[in-house]
mmCIF file of C-alpha atoms in Angstrom:
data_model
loop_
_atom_site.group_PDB
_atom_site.id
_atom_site.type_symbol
_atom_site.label_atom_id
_atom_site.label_comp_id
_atom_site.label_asym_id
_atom_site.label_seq_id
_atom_site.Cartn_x
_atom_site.Cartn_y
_atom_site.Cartn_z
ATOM 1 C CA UNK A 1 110.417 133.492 85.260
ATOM 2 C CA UNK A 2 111.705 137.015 84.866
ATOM 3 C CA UNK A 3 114.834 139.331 84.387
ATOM 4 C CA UNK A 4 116.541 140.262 87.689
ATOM 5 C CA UNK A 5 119.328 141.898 88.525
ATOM 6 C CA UNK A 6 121.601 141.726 91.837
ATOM 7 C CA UNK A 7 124.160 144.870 91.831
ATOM 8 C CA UNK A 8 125.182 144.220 95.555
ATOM 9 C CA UNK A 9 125.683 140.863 94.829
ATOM 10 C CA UNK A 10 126.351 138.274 97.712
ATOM 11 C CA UNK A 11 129.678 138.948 98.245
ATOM 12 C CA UNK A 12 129.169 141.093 101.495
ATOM 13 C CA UNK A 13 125.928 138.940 102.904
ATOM 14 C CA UNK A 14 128.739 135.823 102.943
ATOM 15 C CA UNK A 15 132.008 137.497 103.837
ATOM 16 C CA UNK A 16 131.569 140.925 104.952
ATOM 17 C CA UNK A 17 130.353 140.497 108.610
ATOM 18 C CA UNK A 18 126.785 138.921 107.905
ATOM 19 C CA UNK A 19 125.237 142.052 106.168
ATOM 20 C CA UNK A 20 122.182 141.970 105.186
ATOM 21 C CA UNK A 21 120.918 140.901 101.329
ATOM 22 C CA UNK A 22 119.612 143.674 99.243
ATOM 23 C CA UNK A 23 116.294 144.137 98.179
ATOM 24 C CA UNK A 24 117.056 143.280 94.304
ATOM 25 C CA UNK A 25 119.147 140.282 94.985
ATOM 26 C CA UNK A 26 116.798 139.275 97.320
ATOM 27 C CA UNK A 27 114.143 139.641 95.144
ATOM 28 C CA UNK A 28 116.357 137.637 92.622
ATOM 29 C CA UNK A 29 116.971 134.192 94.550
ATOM 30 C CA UNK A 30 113.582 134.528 95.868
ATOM 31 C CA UNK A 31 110.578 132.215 94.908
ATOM 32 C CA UNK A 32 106.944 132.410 96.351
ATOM 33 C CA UNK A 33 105.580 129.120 95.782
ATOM 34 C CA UNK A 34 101.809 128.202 95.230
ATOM 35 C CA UNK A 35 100.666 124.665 95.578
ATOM 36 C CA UNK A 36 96.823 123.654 96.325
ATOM 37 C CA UNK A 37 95.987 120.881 98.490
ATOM 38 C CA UNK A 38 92.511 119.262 98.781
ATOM 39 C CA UNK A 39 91.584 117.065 100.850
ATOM 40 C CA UNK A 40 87.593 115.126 101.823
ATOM 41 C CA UNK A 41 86.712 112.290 104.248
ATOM 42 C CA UNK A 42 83.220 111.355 104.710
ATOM 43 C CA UNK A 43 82.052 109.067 107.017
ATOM 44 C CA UNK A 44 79.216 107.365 108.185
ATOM 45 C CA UNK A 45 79.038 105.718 111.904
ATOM 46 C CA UNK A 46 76.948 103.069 113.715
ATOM 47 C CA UNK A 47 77.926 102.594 116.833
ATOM 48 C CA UNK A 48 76.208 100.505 120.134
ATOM 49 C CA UNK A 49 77.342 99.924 123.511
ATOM 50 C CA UNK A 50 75.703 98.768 126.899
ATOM 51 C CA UNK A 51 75.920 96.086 129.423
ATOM 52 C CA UNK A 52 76.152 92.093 128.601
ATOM 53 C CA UNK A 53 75.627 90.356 131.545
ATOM 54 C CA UNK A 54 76.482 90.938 135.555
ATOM 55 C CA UNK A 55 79.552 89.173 136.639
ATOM 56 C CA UNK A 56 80.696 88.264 140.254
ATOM 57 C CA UNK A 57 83.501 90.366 139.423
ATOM 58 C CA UNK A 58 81.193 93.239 137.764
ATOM 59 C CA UNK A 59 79.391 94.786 134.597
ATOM 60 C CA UNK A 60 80.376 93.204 131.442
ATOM 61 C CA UNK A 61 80.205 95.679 128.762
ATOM 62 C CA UNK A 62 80.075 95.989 124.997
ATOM 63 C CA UNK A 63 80.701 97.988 122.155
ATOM 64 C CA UNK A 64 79.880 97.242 118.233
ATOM 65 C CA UNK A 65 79.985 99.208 115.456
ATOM 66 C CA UNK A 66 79.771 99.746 111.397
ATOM 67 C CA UNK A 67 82.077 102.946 109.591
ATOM 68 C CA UNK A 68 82.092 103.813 106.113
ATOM 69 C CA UNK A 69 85.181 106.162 105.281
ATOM 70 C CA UNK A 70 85.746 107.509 101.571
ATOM 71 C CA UNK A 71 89.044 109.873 101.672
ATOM 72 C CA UNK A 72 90.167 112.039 98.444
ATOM 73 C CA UNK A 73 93.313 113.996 98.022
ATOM 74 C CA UNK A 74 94.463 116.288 95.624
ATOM 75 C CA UNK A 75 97.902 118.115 95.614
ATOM 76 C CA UNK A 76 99.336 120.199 92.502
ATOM 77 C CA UNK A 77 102.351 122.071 92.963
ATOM 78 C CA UNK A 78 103.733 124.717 92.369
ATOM 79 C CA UNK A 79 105.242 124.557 88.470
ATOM 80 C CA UNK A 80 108.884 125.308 89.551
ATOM 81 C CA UNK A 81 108.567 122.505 92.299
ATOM 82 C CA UNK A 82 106.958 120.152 90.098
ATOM 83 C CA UNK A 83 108.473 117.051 88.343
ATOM 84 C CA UNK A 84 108.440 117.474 85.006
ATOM 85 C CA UNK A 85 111.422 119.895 85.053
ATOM 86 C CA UNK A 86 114.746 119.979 86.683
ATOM 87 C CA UNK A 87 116.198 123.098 85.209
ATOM 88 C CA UNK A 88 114.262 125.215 86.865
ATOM 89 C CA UNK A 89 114.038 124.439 90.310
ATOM 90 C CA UNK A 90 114.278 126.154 93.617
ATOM 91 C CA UNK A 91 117.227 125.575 96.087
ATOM 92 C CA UNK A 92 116.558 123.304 98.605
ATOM 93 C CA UNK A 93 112.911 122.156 97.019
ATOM 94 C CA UNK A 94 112.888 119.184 95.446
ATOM 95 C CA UNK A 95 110.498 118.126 92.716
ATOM 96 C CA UNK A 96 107.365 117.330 93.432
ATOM 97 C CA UNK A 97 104.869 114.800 91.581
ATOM 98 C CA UNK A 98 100.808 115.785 91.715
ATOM 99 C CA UNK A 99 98.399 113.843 93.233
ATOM 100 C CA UNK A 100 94.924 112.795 92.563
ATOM 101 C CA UNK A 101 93.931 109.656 94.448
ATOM 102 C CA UNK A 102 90.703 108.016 96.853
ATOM 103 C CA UNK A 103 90.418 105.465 99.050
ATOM 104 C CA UNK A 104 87.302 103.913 100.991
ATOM 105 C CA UNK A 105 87.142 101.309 103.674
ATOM 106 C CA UNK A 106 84.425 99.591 105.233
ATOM 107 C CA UNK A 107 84.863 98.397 109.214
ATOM 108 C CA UNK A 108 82.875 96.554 111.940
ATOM 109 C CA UNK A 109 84.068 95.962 115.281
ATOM 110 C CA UNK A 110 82.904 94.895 118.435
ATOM 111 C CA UNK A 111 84.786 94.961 122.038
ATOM 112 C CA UNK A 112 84.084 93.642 125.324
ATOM 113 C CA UNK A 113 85.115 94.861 128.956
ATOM 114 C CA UNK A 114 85.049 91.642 131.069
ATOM 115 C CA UNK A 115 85.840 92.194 134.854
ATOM 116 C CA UNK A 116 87.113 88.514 136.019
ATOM 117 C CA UNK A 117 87.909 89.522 139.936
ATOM 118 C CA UNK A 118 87.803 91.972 142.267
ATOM 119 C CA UNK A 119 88.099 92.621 145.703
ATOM 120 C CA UNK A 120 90.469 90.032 146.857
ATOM 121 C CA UNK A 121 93.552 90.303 148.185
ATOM 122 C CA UNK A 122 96.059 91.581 145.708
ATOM 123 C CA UNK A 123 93.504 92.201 143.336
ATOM 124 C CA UNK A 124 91.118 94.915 143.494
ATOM 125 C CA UNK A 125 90.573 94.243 140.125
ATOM 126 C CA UNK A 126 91.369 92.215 137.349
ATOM 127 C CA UNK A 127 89.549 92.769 133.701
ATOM 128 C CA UNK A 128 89.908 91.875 130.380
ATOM 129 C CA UNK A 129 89.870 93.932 127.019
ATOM 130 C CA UNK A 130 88.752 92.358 123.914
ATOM 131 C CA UNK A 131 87.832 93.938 120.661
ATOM 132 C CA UNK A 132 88.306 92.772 116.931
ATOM 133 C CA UNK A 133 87.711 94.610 113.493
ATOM 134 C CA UNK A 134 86.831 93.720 109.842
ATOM 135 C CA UNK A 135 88.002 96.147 107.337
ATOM 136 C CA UNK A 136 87.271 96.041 103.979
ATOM 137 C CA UNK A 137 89.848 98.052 101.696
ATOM 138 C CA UNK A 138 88.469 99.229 98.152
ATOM 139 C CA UNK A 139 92.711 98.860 96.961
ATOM 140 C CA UNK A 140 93.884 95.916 99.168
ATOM 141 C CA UNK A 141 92.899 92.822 100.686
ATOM 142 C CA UNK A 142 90.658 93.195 103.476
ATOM 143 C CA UNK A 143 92.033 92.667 107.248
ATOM 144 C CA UNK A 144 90.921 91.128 110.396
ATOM 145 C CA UNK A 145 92.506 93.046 113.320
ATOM 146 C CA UNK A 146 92.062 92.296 117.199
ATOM 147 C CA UNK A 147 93.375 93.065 120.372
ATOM 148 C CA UNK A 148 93.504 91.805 123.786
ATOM 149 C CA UNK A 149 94.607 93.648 127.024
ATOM 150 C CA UNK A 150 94.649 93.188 130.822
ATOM 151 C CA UNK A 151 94.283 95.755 133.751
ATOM 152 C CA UNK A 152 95.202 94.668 137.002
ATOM 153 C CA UNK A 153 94.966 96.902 139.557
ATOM 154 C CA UNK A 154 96.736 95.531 142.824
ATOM 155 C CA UNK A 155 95.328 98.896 144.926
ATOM 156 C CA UNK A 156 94.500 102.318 144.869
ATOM 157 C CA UNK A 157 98.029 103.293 144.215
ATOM 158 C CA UNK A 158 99.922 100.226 142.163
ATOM 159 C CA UNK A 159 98.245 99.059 138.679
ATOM 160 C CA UNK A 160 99.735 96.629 135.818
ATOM 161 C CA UNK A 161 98.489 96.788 132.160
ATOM 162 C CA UNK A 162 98.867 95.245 129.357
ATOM 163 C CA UNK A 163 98.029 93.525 126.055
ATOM 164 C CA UNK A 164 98.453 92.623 122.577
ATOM 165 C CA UNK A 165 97.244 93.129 119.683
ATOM 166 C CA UNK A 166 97.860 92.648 115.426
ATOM 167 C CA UNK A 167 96.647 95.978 113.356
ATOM 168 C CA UNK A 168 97.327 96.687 109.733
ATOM 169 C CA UNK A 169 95.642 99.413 108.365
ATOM 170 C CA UNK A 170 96.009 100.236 103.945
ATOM 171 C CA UNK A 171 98.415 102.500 102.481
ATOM 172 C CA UNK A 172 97.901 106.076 102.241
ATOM 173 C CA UNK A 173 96.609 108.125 99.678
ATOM 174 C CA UNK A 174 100.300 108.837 98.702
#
């Protein structure tokens, strides 16, 4: 808030060949905002991997794991961007509404690398990727998520890949 003036007004600037804005009606239309974001995650890991059991094909592998995530925003804008008025706003800003939210989420997963042939004809080879996860919202309903993909590799030069798989994951802290 303030008094400005603009004595060159914007006349010139729009019509008169693209000259350039003065200082004072510069200064007039223009707004420095200040907003503060915050944001925190912490999180704690467990994870394991190693081999299962030797396959004709290979090494099975696995991988299991525990993570505990807690996120935190804050954002508070600036006052002429926030919500709570619309008669003062800045051109081309539109309000803004604060923000002051958490989440946390506890997961466990476990994969598995299976190799189910190799070294035959047409298949150097063939393995198997399976993982699934529990997560545990502290907002929502928990979710089971899991994949499942397959590498073929024909040779050293030709490879097909592919899966499927179902993942959800909560809202955001928005």
């Amino acid at each position: 808030a303030g008094d400005f003036t603009c004595e060159s007004g914007f006349y010139d600037t729009f019509f008169g060949g693209d000259q350039p804005l003065s200082q004072d009606c510069f200064d007039a239309v223009n707004a420095t905002l200040q907003t503060r974001t915050q944001n925190q995650q912490d999180i704690i890991e467990i994870n394991v991997q190693g081999s299962l059991i030797e396959l004709p094909a290979g090494e099975a592998r696995f991988a299991a794991g525990y993570q505990d995530r807690d996120n935190e925003a804050q954002f508070i804008p600036d006052n002429v961007q926030s919500s709570f008025s619309f008669e003062d706003q800045v051109v081309g800003v539109y309000p803004t509404g604060y923000l002051d939210a958490s989440t946390s989420v506890k997961d466990w997963y476990v994969e598995a690398l299976v190799p189910v042939i190799a070294d035959v004809p047409g298949i150097q080879m063939l393995e198997l990727e399976l993982g699934a996860r529990y997560s545990d919202y502290n907002e929502v309903d928990a979710e089971t998520t899991w994949k499942a993909l397959a590498n073929w590799q024909i040779n050293d030069w030709a490879r097909f890949r592919g899966g499927f798989n179902r993942a959800t994951r909560a809202p955001n802290l928005g």
